[in-house]
PDB file of C-alpha atoms in Angstrom:
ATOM      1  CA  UNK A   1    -185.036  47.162  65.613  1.00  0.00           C
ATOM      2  CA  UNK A   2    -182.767  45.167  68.063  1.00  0.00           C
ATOM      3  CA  UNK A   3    -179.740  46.618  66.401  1.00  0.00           C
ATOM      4  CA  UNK A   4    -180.972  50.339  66.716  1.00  0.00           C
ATOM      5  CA  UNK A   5    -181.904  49.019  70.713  1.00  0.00           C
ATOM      6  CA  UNK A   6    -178.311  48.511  71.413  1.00  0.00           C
ATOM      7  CA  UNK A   7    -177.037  51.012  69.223  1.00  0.00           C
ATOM      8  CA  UNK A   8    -178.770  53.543  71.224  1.00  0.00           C
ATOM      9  CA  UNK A   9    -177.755  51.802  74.771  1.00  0.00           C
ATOM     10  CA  UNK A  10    -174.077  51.355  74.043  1.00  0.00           C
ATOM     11  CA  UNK A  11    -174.219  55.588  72.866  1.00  0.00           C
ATOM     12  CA  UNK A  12    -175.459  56.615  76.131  1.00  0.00           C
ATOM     13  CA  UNK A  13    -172.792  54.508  77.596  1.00  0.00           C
ATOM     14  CA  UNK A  14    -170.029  56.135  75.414  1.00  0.00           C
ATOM     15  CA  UNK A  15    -171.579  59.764  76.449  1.00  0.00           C
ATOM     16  CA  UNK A  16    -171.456  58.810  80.240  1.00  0.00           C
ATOM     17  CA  UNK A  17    -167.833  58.660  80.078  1.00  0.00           C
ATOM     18  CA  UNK A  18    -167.607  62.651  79.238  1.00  0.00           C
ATOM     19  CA  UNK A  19    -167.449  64.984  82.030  1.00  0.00           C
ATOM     20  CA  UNK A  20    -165.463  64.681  85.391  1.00  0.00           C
ATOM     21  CA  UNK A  21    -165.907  60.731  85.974  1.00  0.00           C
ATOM     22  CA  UNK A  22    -165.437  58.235  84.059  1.00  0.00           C
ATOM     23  CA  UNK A  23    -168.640  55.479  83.134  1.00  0.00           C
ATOM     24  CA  UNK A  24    -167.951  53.313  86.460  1.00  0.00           C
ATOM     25  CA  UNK A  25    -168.065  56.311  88.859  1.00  0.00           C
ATOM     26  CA  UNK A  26    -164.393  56.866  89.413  1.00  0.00           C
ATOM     27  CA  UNK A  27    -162.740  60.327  89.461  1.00  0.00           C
ATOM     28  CA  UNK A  28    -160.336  61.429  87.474  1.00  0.00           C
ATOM     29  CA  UNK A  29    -156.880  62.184  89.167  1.00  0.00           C
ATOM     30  CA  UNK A  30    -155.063  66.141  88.172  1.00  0.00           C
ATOM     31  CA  UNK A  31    -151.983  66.318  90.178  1.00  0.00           C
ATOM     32  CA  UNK A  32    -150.582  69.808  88.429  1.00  0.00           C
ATOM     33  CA  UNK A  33    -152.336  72.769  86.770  1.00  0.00           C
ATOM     34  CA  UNK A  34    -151.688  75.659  84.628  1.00  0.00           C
ATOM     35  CA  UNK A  35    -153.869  78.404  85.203  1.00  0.00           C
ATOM     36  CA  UNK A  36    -154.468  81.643  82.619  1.00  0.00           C
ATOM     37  CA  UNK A  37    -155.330  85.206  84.938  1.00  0.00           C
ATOM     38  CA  UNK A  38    -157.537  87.584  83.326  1.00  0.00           C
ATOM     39  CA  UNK A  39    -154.267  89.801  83.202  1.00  0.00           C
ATOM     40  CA  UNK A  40    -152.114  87.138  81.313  1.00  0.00           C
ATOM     41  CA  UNK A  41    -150.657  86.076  83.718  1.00  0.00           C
ATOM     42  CA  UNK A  42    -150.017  82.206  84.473  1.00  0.00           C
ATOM     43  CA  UNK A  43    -150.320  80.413  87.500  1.00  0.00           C
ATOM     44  CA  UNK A  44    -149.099  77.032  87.864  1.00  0.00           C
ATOM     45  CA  UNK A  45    -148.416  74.784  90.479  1.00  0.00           C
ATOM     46  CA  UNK A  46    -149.643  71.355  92.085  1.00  0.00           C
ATOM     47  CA  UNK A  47    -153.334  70.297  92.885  1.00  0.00           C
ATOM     48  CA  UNK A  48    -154.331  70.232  96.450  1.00  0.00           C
ATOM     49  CA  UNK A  49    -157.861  69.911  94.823  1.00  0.00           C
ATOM     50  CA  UNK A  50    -160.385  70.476  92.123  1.00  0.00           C
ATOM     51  CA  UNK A  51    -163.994  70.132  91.163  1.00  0.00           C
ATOM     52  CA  UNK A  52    -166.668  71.352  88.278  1.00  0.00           C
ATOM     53  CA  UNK A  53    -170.177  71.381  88.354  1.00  0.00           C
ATOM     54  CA  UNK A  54    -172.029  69.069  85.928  1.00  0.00           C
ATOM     55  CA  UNK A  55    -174.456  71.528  84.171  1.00  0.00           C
ATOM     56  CA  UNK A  56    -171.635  74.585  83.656  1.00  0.00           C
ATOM     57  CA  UNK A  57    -168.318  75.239  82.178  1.00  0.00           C
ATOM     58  CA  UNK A  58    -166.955  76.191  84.839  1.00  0.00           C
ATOM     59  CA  UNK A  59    -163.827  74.995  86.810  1.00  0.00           C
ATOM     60  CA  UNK A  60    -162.067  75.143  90.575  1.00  0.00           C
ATOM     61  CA  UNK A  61    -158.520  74.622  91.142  1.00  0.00           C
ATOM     62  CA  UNK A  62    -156.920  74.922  94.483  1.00  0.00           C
ATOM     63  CA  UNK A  63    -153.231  75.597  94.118  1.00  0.00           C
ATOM     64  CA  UNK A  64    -151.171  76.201  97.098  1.00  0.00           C
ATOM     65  CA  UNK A  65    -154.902  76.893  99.074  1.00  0.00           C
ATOM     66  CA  UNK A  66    -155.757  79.185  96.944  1.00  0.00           C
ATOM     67  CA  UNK A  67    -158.569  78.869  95.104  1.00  0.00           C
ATOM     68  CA  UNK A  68    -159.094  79.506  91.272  1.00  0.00           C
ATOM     69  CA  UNK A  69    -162.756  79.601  89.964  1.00  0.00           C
ATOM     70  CA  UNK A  70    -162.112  80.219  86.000  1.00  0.00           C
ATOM     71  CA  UNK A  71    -163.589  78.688  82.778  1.00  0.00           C
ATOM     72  CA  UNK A  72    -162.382  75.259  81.598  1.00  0.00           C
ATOM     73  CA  UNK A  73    -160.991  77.461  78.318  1.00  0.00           C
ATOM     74  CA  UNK A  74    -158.394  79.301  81.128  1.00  0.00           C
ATOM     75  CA  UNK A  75    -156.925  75.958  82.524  1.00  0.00           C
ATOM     76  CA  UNK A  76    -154.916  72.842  81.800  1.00  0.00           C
ATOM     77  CA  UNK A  77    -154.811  70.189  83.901  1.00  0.00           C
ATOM     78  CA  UNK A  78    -152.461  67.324  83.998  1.00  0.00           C
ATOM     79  CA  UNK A  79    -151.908  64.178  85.857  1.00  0.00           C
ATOM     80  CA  UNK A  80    -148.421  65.049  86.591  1.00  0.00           C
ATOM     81  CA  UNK A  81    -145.844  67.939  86.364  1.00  0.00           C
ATOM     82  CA  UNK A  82    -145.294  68.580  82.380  1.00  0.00           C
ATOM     83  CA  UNK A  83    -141.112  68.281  81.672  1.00  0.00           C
TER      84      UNK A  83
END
């Protein structure tokens, strides 16, 4: 029973760490995005900023002040400019 106790606890722990923070509180750190337009079209450029709500699929990405409200499926984000 004590076994299936922490079992449980340490899962919950392991599931905190999904989403946009990791299990201490911290943020996660994008510094350049890619970006797919409904017309194909891809914008990339460097993160001035970036958030997601926690009950949604959605995503915002703020490229040269612009903003970009897409799905999570239409961006990639990276913690530095890919080579």
């Amino acid at each position: 029973m004590k076994k299936l106790f922490i079992a449980g606890i340490l899962s919950a722990f392991l599931l905190a760490g999904c989403g946009n923070s990791d299990p201490l509180g911290g943020q996660y750190y994008f510094g350049w995005a890619q970006i797919k337009l409904p017309n194909g079209e891809i914008v990339e450029g460097e993160v001035d900023a970036w958030n997601h709500g926690n009950e949604n699929d959605r995503v915002r990405v703020t490229i040269d002040g612009i903003d970009y409200n897409t799905h999570f499926s239409n961006v990639c984000l990276f913690s530095e400019k890919p080579e």
